[in-house]
Coordinates of C-alpha atoms in Angstrom, one line a residue:
M1 CA 12.2 -12.5 67.3
A2 CA 15.6 -13.6 66.1
Y3 CA 14.1 -15.5 63.1
I4 CA 12.1 -12.4 62.1
D5 CA 15.3 -10.3 62.4
Q6 CA 17.4 -12.8 60.5
Q7 CA 14.9 -12.9 57.6
R8 CA 14.5 -9.1 57.5
D9 CA 18.3 -8.7 57.5
A10 CA 18.5 -10.9 54.4
F11 CA 17.1 -7.9 52.4
V12 CA 19.9 -5.6 53.7
S13 CA 22.4 -8.2 52.5
A14 CA 20.6 -8.8 49.2
T15 CA 20.8 -5.1 48.3
F16 CA 24.4 -4.6 49.6
G17 CA 26.5 -2.7 47.2
L18 CA 23.8 -2.1 44.6
T19 CA 23.1 1.2 42.8
E20 CA 19.8 3.0 42.7
E21 CA 19.4 1.7 39.2
Q22 CA 20.1 -1.9 40.2
I23 CA 17.5 -2.0 43.0
R24 CA 14.9 -1.1 40.3
L25 CA 15.9 -3.9 37.9
T26 CA 13.5 -6.8 37.2
P27 CA 16.0 -9.3 35.7
T28 CA 13.8 -12.4 36.1
A29 CA 10.6 -13.5 34.2
G30 CA 8.6 -11.8 37.0
T31 CA 8.1 -8.1 37.7
L32 CA 9.8 -8.0 41.1
S33 CA 12.7 -5.8 41.9
L34 CA 14.8 -5.8 45.0
G35 CA 13.7 -2.3 45.9
G36 CA 10.1 -3.3 45.4
L37 CA 10.6 -6.4 47.6
V38 CA 12.1 -4.3 50.4
K39 CA 9.2 -1.8 50.1
H40 CA 6.6 -4.7 50.1
V41 CA 8.0 -6.6 53.1
T42 CA 8.2 -3.3 55.1
T43 CA 4.5 -2.6 54.3
C44 CA 3.5 -6.2 55.0
E45 CA 5.4 -6.3 58.3
R46 CA 3.8 -3.0 59.4
G47 CA 0.3 -4.3 58.7
W48 CA 0.9 -7.5 60.7
T49 CA 2.6 -5.6 63.5
E50 CA -0.3 -3.2 63.8
R51 CA -2.6 -6.2 64.2
M52 CA -0.4 -7.7 66.9
A53 CA -0.1 -4.4 68.8
A54 CA -3.9 -3.9 68.8
A55 CA -4.7 -7.5 69.9
P56 CA -7.2 -8.6 71.1
S57 CA -8.9 -5.6 69.4
A58 CA -8.7 -4.8 65.7
P59 CA -6.2 -2.1 64.6
T60 CA -7.5 1.3 63.5
P61 CA -9.0 0.8 60.1
P62 CA -7.3 2.3 57.1
D63 CA -8.6 5.6 55.6
T64 CA -9.4 3.8 52.4
S65 CA -12.1 1.3 51.4
V66 CA -11.4 -2.4 50.8
E67 CA -12.0 -1.7 47.1
E68 CA -9.3 1.1 47.1
Q69 CA -6.9 -1.1 49.0
A70 CA -7.4 -3.9 46.4
Q71 CA -6.8 -1.5 43.6
S72 CA -3.6 -0.2 45.1
W73 CA -2.4 -3.6 46.3
G74 CA 0.6 -3.7 43.9
D75 CA 1.8 -0.2 44.8
D76 CA 4.0 -1.4 47.6
F77 CA 6.0 -3.5 45.1
R78 CA 6.8 -0.4 43.0
V79 CA 9.8 1.7 43.6
T80 CA 9.0 5.4 42.9
D81 CA 11.3 8.2 41.9
D82 CA 11.2 9.4 45.5
D83 CA 12.4 6.0 46.8
T84 CA 16.1 5.4 47.4
L85 CA 17.9 2.3 48.6
E86 CA 18.8 4.3 51.8
S87 CA 15.2 5.3 52.4
L88 CA 13.8 1.9 51.7
L89 CA 16.3 0.2 54.0
A90 CA 15.8 2.8 56.7
A91 CA 12.0 2.2 56.7
L92 CA 12.6 -1.6 56.9
V93 CA 15.0 -1.2 59.8
A94 CA 12.7 1.2 61.6
Q95 CA 9.8 -1.2 61.1
G96 CA 11.9 -4.0 62.6
E97 CA 12.4 -1.9 65.7
V98 CA 8.7 -1.4 66.1
T99 CA 8.0 -5.1 65.6
R100 CA 10.6 -6.1 68.2
E101 CA 9.1 -3.7 70.7
V102 CA 5.6 -5.0 70.0
L103 CA 6.6 -8.6 70.4
R104 CA 8.7 -7.9 73.5
H105 CA 5.5 -6.8 75.3
A106 CA 2.9 -9.0 73.5
D107 CA 0.8 -11.7 75.0
L108 CA 1.6 -14.4 72.5
G109 CA -1.7 -16.1 73.1
A110 CA -3.8 -13.0 72.5
A111 CA -6.3 -13.2 69.7
V112 CA -5.6 -11.2 66.6
P113 CA -9.0 -10.8 64.9
V114 CA -9.2 -11.7 61.2
P115 CA -10.7 -8.8 59.2
R116 CA -14.2 -9.7 57.9
D117 CA -14.4 -7.2 55.1
A118 CA -11.2 -8.0 53.2
P119 CA -11.6 -10.8 50.6
W120 CA -7.9 -11.8 50.9
F121 CA -8.4 -13.0 54.5
P122 CA -10.0 -16.4 55.2
K123 CA -13.7 -16.4 56.2
D124 CA -13.5 -19.6 58.2
V125 CA -11.1 -18.2 60.9
E126 CA -12.2 -15.8 63.6
A127 CA -8.7 -15.0 65.0
W128 CA -5.1 -16.0 64.9
S129 CA -2.9 -15.8 68.0
V130 CA -0.1 -13.3 68.2
R131 CA 2.3 -16.3 68.1
W132 CA 0.7 -17.4 64.8
V133 CA 1.1 -13.9 63.3
A134 CA 4.8 -13.8 64.4
M135 CA 5.4 -17.2 62.7
H136 CA 3.6 -15.9 59.7
L137 CA 6.0 -13.0 59.6
V138 CA 8.9 -15.4 59.5
E139 CA 7.2 -17.2 56.6
E140 CA 6.4 -14.0 54.7
L141 CA 9.8 -12.5 55.1
A142 CA 11.6 -15.8 54.3
R143 CA 9.5 -16.3 51.1
H144 CA 10.4 -12.9 49.8
A145 CA 14.1 -13.2 51.0
G146 CA 14.2 -16.2 48.6
H147 CA 12.9 -14.1 45.8
A148 CA 15.5 -11.4 46.7
D149 CA 18.3 -14.1 46.5
I150 CA 17.2 -15.1 43.0
I151 CA 16.9 -11.5 41.8
R152 CA 20.3 -10.5 43.3
E153 CA 22.0 -13.5 41.7
S154 CA 20.3 -12.6 38.4
I155 CA 21.7 -9.0 38.6
D156 CA 25.4 -9.7 39.3
G157 CA 25.8 -13.3 40.3
A158 CA 26.2 -12.5 44.0
T159 CA 25.0 -15.0 46.5
M160 CA 23.9 -14.6 50.1
Y161 CA 27.0 -15.9 51.9
E162 CA 29.4 -13.8 50.0
L163 CA 27.2 -10.7 50.4
V164 CA 26.9 -11.3 54.2
A165 CA 30.7 -11.9 54.3
A166 CA 31.3 -8.6 52.6
R167 CA 28.8 -6.7 54.7
E168 CA 30.2 -8.0 57.9
G169 CA 33.9 -7.9 56.9
W170 CA 34.6 -11.6 57.1
P171 CA 38.1 -12.6 55.9
E172 CA 38.5 -14.5 52.7
T173 CA 38.9 -18.2 53.2
P174 CA 39.5 -21.1 50.7
W175 CA 35.7 -21.8 50.7
L176 CA 34.3 -18.2 50.9
K177 CA 35.3 -15.0 49.2
P178 CA 33.4 -11.9 50.3
W179 CA 31.6 -10.2 47.5
R180 CA 33.3 -7.4 45.7
P181 CA 31.9 -5.2 42.9
A182 CA 32.8 -6.4 39.4
A183 CA 35.0 -3.3 38.8
E184 CA 37.2 -4.3 41.7
L185 CA 37.5 -7.9 40.4
T186 CA 39.0 -6.7 37.1
V187 CA 41.7 -4.5 38.7

């Protein structure tokens, strides 16, 4: 659980000190924004956690068809006008609490059925274990945390260690200076 928590927390650090406008920026050659990444990893974690919670059964199927799900796939990467940094992070943190609770009580060897109707899941695997799904969450969150690092650095040059230091109130040292907004640096 600690690895999942650590990777999830990277998104809180990557967005630390940003404005509503900045979480919507797409400063790299791709179309990802930090807000969109937070929204996506929350949705992704929710889906995998629902599968672990239901194991060895399948979770309640969505109200939409596989075709509708495929058409709306990118929606969880898009920040809407109703989304705020606060609401996106609150949803991420709340999902983390659900995931921790599910894993706390899970049989790690329980089978998590692979959906047969979704083309994005493998056809040659019947089930994963809860343990496999938990490790996949580490992988999924870590992959996107790396994206978040690159996007954040592209926005204002901030890197993860200085952001964590600022968030957690670490003292300045010769080798690490906690992040400060650019406006504070010019004063």
